[in-house]
Amino acid sequence: MSIIENHKTNGAAFCENPKLKARNVGVFYGEKQAIFDVSLDIGANEVIALIGPSGCGKSTFLRCLNRMNDTIDICHVSGEILLDGENIYDTKVDVVPLRARVGMVFQKPNPFPKSIYDNIAYGPRIHGLAHSRVDLDEIVEKSLQRAGLWNEVKDRLHSPGTGLSGGQQQRLCIARTIAVDPEVILMDEPCSALDPIATAKIEELIDELRENYTIAIVTHSMQQAARVSQRTAYFHLGQLIEVNPTDQVFTTPEHTLTEAYITGRFG
Amino acid sequence: MEMNFNQHISGQFNADLEAIRNHMMGMGGLVERQVANAIEAICSGDTRVADDVIRREDEVDKMEVTIDHECTQILVRRQPAASDLRMVLAVSRVVRDLERIGDEASKIAIHTLEVADNSSNQLCQQAMRYMGAEVVKMISGALDAFARHDVDGAIDVVRNDKLVDQQYASALRELITYMMEDPRSIGQAINILWILRAIERIGDHARNISEQVIYLVKGTDVRHSSLTEIEEQAHKE
């Protein structure tokens, strides 16, 4: 299927209380354009799921939201992405505090080769969030509790993070992300390396985190998108095809491409 | 929205969806014949046909259970979404209505045997014949609409259900007149009343099936809506 000419996103891409606003975002890898004119709001305290077939640009788009694409030399982003009204691609913006405000959890759990405690304490230390050892202990405990991991690791905070199971490691990474008190959490297929029980725990966690954070999640699992998100955005060949409330997308999608993808007709 | 059920990546999923739809259509065909035969039995007084309808009721029940099981299997194995999900839900609901139509057909047959002795002067013959023919048409109309994803066809069925309801009301008035004129006719009149009631219920079930066609095609649930509301929903883009 080819790029749709004069394409317009179906459904409701904009919302009333946006935390992040993407406007006419295009992403280029050298000459090659990967994302075409995407405009989308991500509402405060909502979970938005980004779905679509491999190579549709959903991860690329997610990585624009905290300038993760800056790490790729040939990558160039056009358009605007506003966090609380401020363009994050403005030359004055420092990416280090930006990535503390907009945290990211990756597909494979990637704990530092340090103790569980130091994994969590790393961010608060470099961002100067803790003024004393007591402060730091408190941040570590609170983050682990929020990530639903505290009870499992409280007696072995100084053993290596890499010694935890896959699901625990992923929750450790989530705890590490929330330790720096972000406003937005980006998740790039956070459960694809996990078993169903670990997945269920992460999904439960996502639902709880929504109270305090805004979350955008890229997932290959349609059931996961249906379970955790309030809105779902469908990407296809770098274009944003449809954004609608999740229950609507999975029962009566507006666009035939969305329908074809979620019913397993291609992807 | 164009729907094509033959393009899943999984061929087995295509086959499973095809199967529930075909089995539902097969069940619909049987149920439609059951109703036509029951009406034929009551109008002609042919007790053999009535016996046959009662005997085959079992088949209808078994089909309901089998198809419902197939729907469950698809839900469990495939977690269908969008039009596939609506197809499975609609089939599951339609077979329930078909089973109930089957029940009503068998009720008509049972009452036929009870009134068979004095069928020579049967009350409300014309109304039964007319309403009977109408509901048989409604069943096949609803199933056709389902097979063709034909929203307008489904609405025609809903419209006809209103006519059947009106005919039912007027047949009741006729029956009451008989009963007041000749109290000896009350026993027979009550049997006829049950038959008319069964036919009217069949019309309601055919209407329910049509509502599922609109759910399948448009994604809107129009159960318990008026004809005007259904028309509005069905023609919304």
Short mmCIF file of C-alpha atoms in Angstrom, two decimals:
data_model
loop_
_atom_site.label_atom_id
_atom_site.label_comp_id
_atom_site.label_asym_id
_atom_site.label_seq_id
_atom_site.Cartn_x
_atom_site.Cartn_y
_atom_site.Cartn_z
CA MET A 1 0.00 0.00 0.00
CA SER A 2 1.39 3.40 -0.89
CA ILE A 3 1.44 6.72 0.92
CA ILE A 4 -1.98 8.29 0.91
CA GLU A 5 -2.00 11.63 -0.91
CA ASN A 6 -3.50 14.65 0.88
CA HIS A 7 -3.89 12.48 3.88
CA LYS A 8 -5.87 13.69 6.87
CA THR A 9 -5.97 11.96 10.24
CA ASN A 10 -9.37 10.44 11.02
CA GLY A 11 -11.03 10.78 14.40
CA ALA A 12 -9.99 13.04 17.26
CA ALA A 13 -6.27 13.77 17.25
CA PHE A 14 -6.64 16.74 19.57
CA CYS A 15 -7.85 16.83 23.13
CA GLU A 16 -8.91 19.37 25.70
CA ASN A 17 -6.13 19.17 28.21
CA PRO A 18 -2.97 18.42 26.25
CA LYS A 19 0.33 17.78 27.99
CA LEU A 20 2.19 17.26 24.75
CA LYS A 21 1.24 18.73 21.41
CA ALA A 22 2.82 17.50 18.21
CA ARG A 23 2.19 19.71 15.22
CA ASN A 24 3.02 18.79 11.62
CA VAL A 25 5.86 16.59 12.73
CA GLY A 26 8.02 15.09 10.01
CA VAL A 27 11.04 12.89 10.59
CA PHE A 28 13.80 12.28 8.06
CA TYR A 29 16.62 9.80 8.15
CA GLY A 30 18.93 11.52 5.69
CA GLU A 31 16.92 11.74 2.47
CA LYS A 32 14.35 9.24 3.53
CA GLN A 33 11.21 10.53 5.22
CA ALA A 34 9.92 8.24 7.99
CA ILE A 35 7.10 10.34 9.46
CA PHE A 36 4.74 12.54 7.46
CA ASP A 37 2.97 15.53 8.91
CA VAL A 38 1.78 14.05 12.19
CA SER A 39 -0.30 16.26 14.48
CA LEU A 40 -1.43 14.76 17.74
CA ASP A 41 -2.25 15.82 21.30
CA ILE A 42 -1.39 13.66 24.27
CA GLY A 43 -3.67 14.59 27.14
CA ALA A 44 -2.55 15.05 30.73
CA ASN A 45 -2.97 11.88 32.78
CA GLU A 46 -3.99 9.79 29.84
CA VAL A 47 -2.48 6.65 28.43
CA ILE A 48 -2.29 6.80 24.67
CA ALA A 49 -1.37 3.68 22.72
CA LEU A 50 0.53 3.99 19.44
CA ILE A 51 -0.08 0.98 17.24
CA GLY A 52 0.68 -0.03 13.68
CA PRO A 53 2.62 -2.55 11.60
CA SER A 54 6.41 -2.79 11.82
CA GLY A 55 8.12 0.16 10.21
CA CYS A 56 5.04 2.41 10.44
CA GLY A 57 6.92 5.04 12.42
CA LYS A 58 5.27 4.63 15.82
CA SER A 59 8.58 4.15 17.67
CA THR A 60 10.22 6.89 15.65
CA PHE A 61 7.40 9.22 16.62
CA LEU A 62 7.64 8.20 20.28
CA ARG A 63 11.38 8.90 20.25
CA CYS A 64 10.71 12.43 18.97
CA LEU A 65 8.82 13.22 22.14
CA ASN A 66 11.96 13.40 24.28
CA ARG A 67 14.44 14.08 21.46
CA MET A 68 15.82 10.58 21.61
CA ASN A 69 16.23 10.83 17.83
CA ASP A 70 18.94 13.47 18.41
CA THR A 71 21.28 10.59 19.16
CA ILE A 72 21.05 9.53 15.50
CA ASP A 73 23.23 11.86 13.39
CA ILE A 74 21.33 11.68 10.12
CA CYS A 75 17.94 12.08 11.80
CA HIS A 76 16.17 15.38 11.32
CA VAL A 77 12.82 16.43 12.81
CA SER A 78 10.55 19.12 11.34
CA GLY A 79 7.40 20.64 12.82
CA GLU A 80 6.83 21.38 16.49
CA ILE A 81 6.50 19.37 19.66
CA LEU A 82 5.23 21.39 22.60
CA LEU A 83 5.54 20.24 26.18
CA ASP A 84 3.24 22.41 28.29
CA GLY A 85 3.26 24.88 25.41
CA GLU A 86 7.04 25.05 25.05
CA ASN A 87 8.72 23.75 21.90
CA ILE A 88 11.15 21.04 22.95
CA TYR A 89 13.09 21.44 19.70
CA ASP A 90 13.89 25.07 20.48
CA THR A 91 17.67 25.64 20.42
CA LYS A 92 17.54 26.94 24.00
CA VAL A 93 16.21 23.65 25.35
CA ASP A 94 18.72 21.44 27.16
CA VAL A 95 17.93 17.80 26.42
CA VAL A 96 19.21 16.43 29.75
CA PRO A 97 16.50 18.03 31.95
CA LEU A 98 14.02 17.46 29.10
CA ARG A 99 14.63 13.70 29.24
CA ALA A 100 14.16 13.84 33.00
CA ARG A 101 10.74 15.43 32.43
CA VAL A 102 9.92 13.01 29.64
CA GLY A 103 11.25 9.62 30.69
CA MET A 104 11.52 6.50 28.62
CA VAL A 105 11.17 2.77 29.22
CA PHE A 106 12.58 0.48 26.54
CA GLN A 107 11.61 -2.83 25.04
CA LYS A 108 14.32 -4.81 26.77
CA PRO A 109 14.91 -4.14 30.45
CA ASN A 110 18.26 -2.39 30.66
CA PRO A 111 19.31 -2.05 34.30
CA PHE A 112 22.74 -0.53 34.93
CA PRO A 113 25.35 -3.05 36.10
CA LYS A 114 24.95 -1.65 39.60
CA SER A 115 22.97 -2.49 42.69
CA ILE A 116 19.21 -2.15 42.74
CA TYR A 117 19.62 0.87 45.00
CA ASP A 118 22.14 2.58 42.74
CA ASN A 119 20.02 1.94 39.66
CA ILE A 120 17.29 4.08 41.18
CA ALA A 121 19.59 6.57 42.88
CA TYR A 122 21.56 7.29 39.70
CA GLY A 123 19.12 9.79 38.18
CA PRO A 124 18.28 11.71 41.36
CA ARG A 125 22.04 12.03 42.05
CA ILE A 126 23.00 13.47 38.68
CA HIS A 127 19.97 15.78 38.64
CA GLY A 128 20.68 16.87 42.22
CA LEU A 129 17.23 15.89 43.44
CA ALA A 130 18.41 14.53 46.78
CA HIS A 131 20.05 16.74 49.38
CA SER A 132 21.01 14.01 51.81
CA ARG A 133 21.34 10.28 52.13
CA VAL A 134 17.95 10.23 53.86
CA ASP A 135 16.37 12.06 50.92
CA LEU A 136 17.87 9.58 48.53
CA ASP A 137 16.71 6.57 50.57
CA GLU A 138 13.24 8.01 50.51
CA ILE A 139 13.25 8.53 46.74
CA VAL A 140 14.50 4.96 46.19
CA GLU A 141 11.83 3.49 48.43
CA LYS A 142 9.02 5.61 46.96
CA SER A 143 10.01 4.83 43.38
CA LEU A 144 10.25 1.11 44.03
CA GLN A 145 6.91 1.19 45.78
CA ARG A 146 5.24 3.03 42.91
CA ALA A 147 6.69 0.52 40.50
CA GLY A 148 5.28 -2.30 42.62
CA LEU A 149 8.71 -3.77 43.28
CA TRP A 150 9.49 -2.66 46.84
CA ASN A 151 8.21 -5.73 48.66
CA GLU A 152 10.16 -8.04 46.38
CA VAL A 153 13.52 -6.26 46.70
CA LYS A 154 13.54 -4.34 50.00
CA ASP A 155 15.78 -6.94 51.64
CA ARG A 156 18.36 -6.99 48.87
CA LEU A 157 18.68 -3.39 47.72
CA HIS A 158 22.42 -3.76 47.40
CA SER A 159 22.45 -6.85 45.22
CA PRO A 160 22.89 -6.31 41.48
CA GLY A 161 19.89 -5.17 39.44
CA THR A 162 20.83 -7.60 36.73
CA GLY A 163 20.13 -10.49 39.11
CA LEU A 164 16.38 -9.82 39.04
CA SER A 165 13.95 -11.66 36.78
CA GLY A 166 12.96 -10.06 33.46
CA GLY A 167 9.68 -8.70 34.80
CA GLN A 168 11.36 -7.37 37.92
CA GLN A 169 14.11 -5.76 35.83
CA GLN A 170 11.49 -3.99 33.73
CA ARG A 171 9.76 -2.71 36.85
CA LEU A 172 13.19 -1.63 38.12
CA CYS A 173 13.61 0.38 34.91
CA ILE A 174 10.19 1.94 35.42
CA ALA A 175 11.16 2.76 39.02
CA ARG A 176 14.39 4.30 37.70
CA THR A 177 12.38 6.38 35.25
CA ILE A 178 9.97 7.69 37.87
CA ALA A 179 12.76 8.36 40.41
CA VAL A 180 13.57 11.63 38.64
CA ASP A 181 9.94 12.67 38.94
CA PRO A 182 9.07 12.91 35.25
CA GLU A 183 5.84 14.36 33.88
CA VAL A 184 5.57 12.09 30.88
CA ILE A 185 6.62 8.47 30.50
CA LEU A 186 7.27 7.02 27.06
CA MET A 187 7.18 3.25 26.79
CA ASP A 188 8.49 1.44 23.74
CA GLU A 189 7.00 -2.07 23.84
CA PRO A 190 7.72 -2.41 27.55
CA CYS A 191 6.29 -5.92 27.82
CA SER A 192 7.47 -7.61 24.66
CA ALA A 193 10.25 -9.46 26.48
CA LEU A 194 8.08 -10.46 29.44
CA ASP A 195 5.89 -13.43 30.35
CA PRO A 196 2.09 -12.97 30.81
CA ILE A 197 2.24 -12.54 34.59
CA ALA A 198 5.01 -9.96 34.47
CA THR A 199 3.07 -8.29 31.64
CA ALA A 200 -0.08 -8.16 33.76
CA LYS A 201 1.88 -6.52 36.59
CA ILE A 202 3.31 -3.88 34.27
CA GLU A 203 -0.12 -3.20 32.79
CA GLU A 204 -1.60 -2.81 36.26
CA LEU A 205 1.25 -0.45 37.06
CA ILE A 206 0.60 1.63 33.94
CA ASP A 207 -2.98 2.09 35.07
CA GLU A 208 -1.83 3.28 38.52
CA LEU A 209 0.86 5.57 37.13
CA ARG A 210 -1.73 7.36 35.03
CA GLU A 211 -2.88 9.25 38.14
CA ASN A 212 0.41 11.12 38.29
CA TYR A 213 1.89 10.88 34.81
CA THR A 214 1.04 11.14 31.16
CA ILE A 215 1.93 7.97 29.33
CA ALA A 216 2.49 7.13 25.66
CA ILE A 217 3.01 3.46 24.91
CA VAL A 218 4.06 1.77 21.70
CA THR A 219 2.84 -1.80 21.59
CA HIS A 220 2.57 -4.64 19.13
CA SER A 221 -0.09 -6.29 21.22
CA MET A 222 -3.53 -5.08 20.25
CA GLN A 223 -4.99 -6.60 23.40
CA GLN A 224 -2.50 -4.64 25.46
CA ALA A 225 -3.43 -1.40 23.72
CA ALA A 226 -7.09 -2.20 24.37
CA ARG A 227 -6.43 -2.95 28.05
CA VAL A 228 -4.20 -0.07 29.10
CA SER A 229 -5.03 2.96 26.98
CA GLN A 230 -7.80 5.51 26.82
CA ARG A 231 -6.98 6.62 23.30
CA THR A 232 -5.37 4.73 20.47
CA ALA A 233 -3.44 6.17 17.54
CA TYR A 234 -2.92 4.06 14.45
CA PHE A 235 0.16 4.69 12.29
CA HIS A 236 0.66 3.40 8.78
CA LEU A 237 3.72 3.99 6.59
CA GLY A 238 4.72 7.07 8.57
CA GLN A 239 1.27 8.64 8.56
CA LEU A 240 -1.10 8.99 11.48
CA ILE A 241 -4.24 7.37 10.09
CA GLU A 242 -6.67 7.48 12.96
CA VAL A 243 -6.90 8.55 16.59
CA ASN A 244 -9.98 7.68 18.61
CA PRO A 245 -11.08 6.49 22.05
CA THR A 246 -9.67 2.99 22.47
CA ASP A 247 -12.99 1.19 22.84
CA GLN A 248 -14.17 2.77 19.62
CA VAL A 249 -11.03 1.83 17.72
CA PHE A 250 -11.40 -1.82 18.65
CA THR A 251 -15.12 -2.13 17.96
CA THR A 252 -15.84 0.36 15.20
CA PRO A 253 -12.67 1.83 13.71
CA GLU A 254 -13.21 4.72 11.32
CA HIS A 255 -10.57 3.98 8.75
CA THR A 256 -10.36 0.83 6.64
CA LEU A 257 -6.60 0.60 7.25
CA THR A 258 -7.13 0.60 11.02
CA GLU A 259 -9.79 -2.06 10.59
CA ALA A 260 -7.54 -4.17 8.40
CA TYR A 261 -4.65 -3.97 10.87
CA ILE A 262 -6.51 -4.70 14.09
CA THR A 263 -8.43 -7.58 12.55
CA GLY A 264 -5.21 -9.20 11.38
CA ARG A 265 -5.57 -8.64 7.66
CA PHE A 266 -2.04 -7.27 7.36
CA GLY A 267 0.70 -6.18 9.66
CA MET B 1 -16.98 0.50 5.15
CA GLU B 2 -16.05 -2.31 2.83
CA MET B 3 -15.75 -5.60 4.58
CA ASN B 4 -14.01 -8.62 3.29
CA PHE B 5 -13.79 -11.71 5.41
CA ASN B 6 -11.31 -13.54 3.24
CA GLN B 7 -8.17 -11.53 3.77
CA HIS B 8 -6.91 -12.51 7.16
CA ILE B 9 -3.29 -13.45 7.41
CA SER B 10 -4.48 -16.58 9.16
CA GLY B 11 -6.38 -18.80 6.74
CA GLN B 12 -7.83 -20.78 9.64
CA PHE B 13 -9.33 -17.58 11.08
CA ASN B 14 -11.03 -16.94 7.73
CA ALA B 15 -12.34 -20.49 7.76
CA ASP B 16 -13.61 -20.21 11.34
CA LEU B 17 -15.49 -16.99 10.64
CA GLU B 18 -16.90 -18.40 7.41
CA ALA B 19 -18.02 -21.48 9.32
CA ILE B 20 -20.06 -19.69 11.99
CA ARG B 21 -21.71 -17.57 9.36
CA ASN B 22 -22.57 -20.55 7.17
CA HIS B 23 -23.79 -22.60 10.09
CA MET B 24 -25.98 -19.71 11.21
CA MET B 25 -27.42 -19.46 7.70
CA GLY B 26 -28.07 -23.21 7.70
CA MET B 27 -29.84 -22.93 11.03
CA GLY B 28 -31.81 -19.97 9.68
CA GLY B 29 -32.94 -22.04 6.72
CA LEU B 30 -34.15 -24.85 8.96
CA VAL B 31 -35.96 -22.45 11.28
CA GLU B 32 -37.60 -20.71 8.37
CA ARG B 33 -38.90 -24.09 7.10
CA GLN B 34 -40.11 -24.96 10.59
CA VAL B 35 -42.18 -21.78 10.72
CA ALA B 36 -43.52 -22.23 7.19
CA ASN B 37 -44.51 -25.83 8.01
CA ALA B 38 -46.12 -24.84 11.30
CA ILE B 39 -48.22 -22.22 9.51
CA GLU B 40 -49.07 -24.74 6.81
CA ALA B 41 -50.13 -27.24 9.51
CA ILE B 42 -52.42 -24.82 11.30
CA CYS B 43 -54.03 -23.60 8.08
CA SER B 44 -54.55 -27.05 6.57
CA GLY B 45 -55.09 -28.94 9.83
CA ASP B 46 -52.46 -31.48 8.72
CA THR B 47 -51.33 -33.11 11.97
CA ARG B 48 -48.49 -35.03 10.31
CA VAL B 49 -46.79 -31.78 9.35
CA ALA B 50 -47.32 -30.50 12.90
CA ASP B 51 -45.76 -33.68 14.32
CA ASP B 52 -42.79 -33.24 12.05
CA VAL B 53 -42.25 -29.65 13.25
CA ILE B 54 -42.29 -30.77 16.88
CA ARG B 55 -39.87 -33.59 16.14
CA ARG B 56 -37.34 -31.35 14.39
CA GLU B 57 -37.30 -28.76 17.18
CA ASP B 58 -34.50 -30.79 18.73
CA GLU B 59 -32.26 -30.21 15.73
CA VAL B 60 -32.69 -26.46 16.06
CA ASP B 61 -31.70 -26.56 19.73
CA LYS B 62 -28.57 -28.57 18.97
CA MET B 63 -27.54 -26.15 16.25
CA GLU B 64 -27.80 -23.25 18.68
CA VAL B 65 -25.47 -24.94 21.15
CA THR B 66 -22.98 -25.95 18.45
CA ILE B 67 -22.77 -22.51 16.83
CA ASP B 68 -22.52 -20.78 20.17
CA HIS B 69 -19.63 -23.07 21.04
CA GLU B 70 -17.92 -22.20 17.77
CA CYS B 71 -18.32 -18.49 18.59
CA THR B 72 -16.75 -19.05 22.01
CA GLN B 73 -13.82 -20.82 20.38
CA ILE B 74 -13.18 -17.87 18.08
CA LEU B 75 -13.34 -15.42 20.98
CA VAL B 76 -10.87 -17.48 22.99
CA ARG B 77 -8.43 -18.30 20.22
CA ARG B 78 -8.49 -15.22 18.03
CA GLN B 79 -9.55 -12.31 20.23
CA PRO B 80 -11.36 -10.82 17.25
CA ALA B 81 -11.63 -7.04 16.91
CA ALA B 82 -13.72 -4.55 14.97
CA SER B 83 -15.90 -6.12 12.23
CA ASP B 84 -14.73 -9.62 13.17
CA LEU B 85 -15.76 -9.05 16.77
CA ARG B 86 -19.11 -7.68 15.66
CA MET B 87 -19.59 -10.67 13.38
CA VAL B 88 -19.02 -13.15 16.20
CA LEU B 89 -21.25 -11.25 18.64
CA ALA B 90 -23.97 -10.81 16.03
CA VAL B 91 -23.94 -14.49 15.07
CA SER B 92 -24.12 -15.48 18.71
CA ARG B 93 -27.14 -13.22 19.26
CA VAL B 94 -28.86 -14.22 16.03
CA VAL B 95 -28.70 -17.94 16.80
CA ARG B 96 -30.42 -17.25 20.10
CA ASP B 97 -33.26 -15.51 18.31
CA LEU B 98 -33.39 -18.31 15.75
CA GLU B 99 -33.67 -20.86 18.53
CA ARG B 100 -36.56 -18.92 20.03
CA ILE B 101 -38.25 -18.72 16.65
CA GLY B 102 -37.88 -22.50 16.56
CA ASP B 103 -39.60 -22.70 19.96
CA GLU B 104 -42.48 -20.57 18.72
CA ALA B 105 -42.86 -22.76 15.61
CA SER B 106 -43.08 -25.81 17.78
CA LYS B 107 -45.66 -24.08 20.03
CA ILE B 108 -47.77 -23.37 16.94
CA ALA B 109 -47.52 -27.04 16.00
CA ILE B 110 -48.57 -28.17 19.49
CA HIS B 111 -51.63 -25.91 19.48
CA THR B 112 -52.41 -27.10 15.96
CA LEU B 113 -52.78 -30.63 17.33
CA GLU B 114 -55.11 -29.30 20.04
CA VAL B 115 -57.43 -27.47 17.64
CA ALA B 116 -57.16 -30.10 14.90
CA ASP B 117 -60.51 -31.70 15.75
CA ASN B 118 -62.58 -28.69 14.84
CA SER B 119 -60.38 -27.18 12.19
CA SER B 120 -63.35 -26.97 9.84
CA ASN B 121 -64.57 -23.80 11.49
CA GLN B 122 -61.30 -22.35 12.64
CA LEU B 123 -61.28 -18.78 13.86
CA CYS B 124 -59.05 -16.07 12.42
CA GLN B 125 -57.92 -18.31 9.53
CA GLN B 126 -57.17 -15.38 7.31
CA ALA B 127 -55.20 -13.48 9.92
CA MET B 128 -53.06 -16.52 10.72
CA ARG B 129 -52.38 -17.22 7.07
CA TYR B 130 -51.52 -13.61 6.36
CA MET B 131 -49.39 -12.99 9.45
CA GLY B 132 -47.74 -16.38 9.02
CA ALA B 133 -46.69 -15.65 5.45
CA GLU B 134 -45.47 -12.24 6.54
CA VAL B 135 -43.19 -13.53 9.33
CA VAL B 136 -41.71 -16.24 7.09
CA LYS B 137 -40.80 -13.49 4.65
CA MET B 138 -39.34 -11.46 7.52
CA ILE B 139 -37.08 -14.32 8.62
CA SER B 140 -35.69 -14.85 5.15
CA GLY B 141 -35.44 -11.08 4.64
CA ALA B 142 -33.43 -10.69 7.86
CA LEU B 143 -31.09 -13.56 6.99
CA ASP B 144 -30.60 -12.25 3.45
CA ALA B 145 -29.80 -8.82 4.85
CA PHE B 146 -27.26 -10.44 7.18
CA ALA B 147 -25.59 -12.35 4.36
CA ARG B 148 -25.39 -9.26 2.16
CA HIS B 149 -24.65 -6.70 4.89
CA ASP B 150 -27.75 -4.95 3.61
CA VAL B 151 -28.86 -2.25 6.06
CA ASP B 152 -31.88 -1.20 4.00
CA GLY B 153 -33.09 -4.78 3.78
CA ALA B 154 -32.82 -5.01 7.55
CA ILE B 155 -34.85 -1.83 7.99
CA ASP B 156 -37.60 -3.25 5.75
CA VAL B 157 -37.90 -6.15 8.18
CA VAL B 158 -38.22 -3.78 11.13
CA ARG B 159 -40.91 -1.91 9.22
CA ASN B 160 -42.82 -5.14 8.48
CA ASP B 161 -42.73 -6.05 12.15
CA LYS B 162 -44.88 -3.00 12.81
CA LEU B 163 -47.45 -4.28 10.30
CA VAL B 164 -47.49 -7.71 11.93
CA ASP B 165 -48.06 -6.07 15.32
CA GLN B 166 -51.02 -4.18 13.89
CA GLN B 167 -52.47 -7.33 12.35
CA TYR B 168 -52.05 -9.09 15.67
CA ALA B 169 -53.98 -6.36 17.48
CA SER B 170 -56.80 -6.50 14.99
CA ALA B 171 -56.95 -10.34 15.09
CA LEU B 172 -57.25 -10.12 18.89
CA ARG B 173 -60.25 -7.81 18.53
CA GLU B 174 -61.79 -10.33 16.16
CA LEU B 175 -61.23 -13.16 18.64
CA ILE B 176 -62.77 -11.19 21.49
CA THR B 177 -65.84 -10.61 19.35
CA TYR B 178 -66.20 -14.37 18.75
CA MET B 179 -65.80 -15.15 22.41
CA MET B 180 -68.44 -12.61 23.43
CA GLU B 181 -70.89 -13.86 20.82
CA ASP B 182 -70.43 -17.53 21.65
CA PRO B 183 -68.85 -18.54 24.96
CA ARG B 184 -68.55 -22.13 23.66
CA SER B 185 -65.80 -20.88 21.31
CA ILE B 186 -63.61 -19.70 24.19
CA GLY B 187 -61.61 -22.93 24.46
CA GLN B 188 -60.71 -22.90 20.80
CA ALA B 189 -60.24 -19.13 20.80
CA ILE B 190 -57.59 -19.40 23.50
CA ASN B 191 -55.63 -21.89 21.42
CA ILE B 192 -55.85 -19.58 18.43
CA LEU B 193 -54.77 -16.72 20.66
CA TRP B 194 -51.60 -18.60 21.62
CA ILE B 195 -50.89 -19.30 17.98
CA LEU B 196 -51.35 -15.67 16.97
CA ARG B 197 -49.16 -14.66 19.87
CA ALA B 198 -46.46 -17.11 18.73
CA ILE B 199 -46.54 -15.71 15.21
CA GLU B 200 -46.30 -12.17 16.53
CA ARG B 201 -43.28 -13.17 18.66
CA ILE B 202 -41.59 -14.67 15.61
CA GLY B 203 -41.91 -11.26 13.98
CA ASP B 204 -40.19 -9.69 17.00
CA HIS B 205 -37.31 -12.16 16.76
CA ALA B 206 -36.91 -11.48 13.03
CA ARG B 207 -36.71 -7.81 13.93
CA ASN B 208 -34.01 -8.59 16.51
CA ILE B 209 -32.00 -10.38 13.81
CA SER B 210 -32.27 -7.31 11.59
CA GLU B 211 -31.01 -5.12 14.40
CA GLN B 212 -27.91 -7.29 14.53
CA VAL B 213 -27.37 -6.63 10.81
CA ILE B 214 -27.20 -2.92 11.61
CA TYR B 215 -24.81 -3.64 14.48
CA LEU B 216 -22.65 -5.77 12.20
CA VAL B 217 -22.44 -3.23 9.40
CA LYS B 218 -22.63 0.11 11.24
CA GLY B 219 -21.34 -0.80 14.67
CA THR B 220 -24.28 0.86 16.43
CA ASP B 221 -26.45 -1.06 18.84
CA VAL B 222 -30.05 -0.26 17.86
CA ARG B 223 -31.81 -2.69 20.17
CA HIS B 224 -34.83 -1.16 21.89
CA SER B 225 -34.88 1.77 19.45
CA SER B 226 -37.82 3.08 17.46
CA LEU B 227 -38.03 2.64 13.70
CA THR B 228 -37.15 6.31 13.19
CA GLU B 229 -34.12 6.05 15.44
CA ILE B 230 -32.98 2.91 13.65
CA GLU B 231 -33.30 4.63 10.27
CA GLU B 232 -31.28 7.57 11.55
CA GLN B 233 -28.50 5.34 12.90
CA ALA B 234 -28.43 3.19 9.80
CA HIS B 235 -27.95 6.08 7.44
CA LYS B 236 -25.40 7.93 9.52
CA GLU B 237 -22.01 8.04 7.82
#
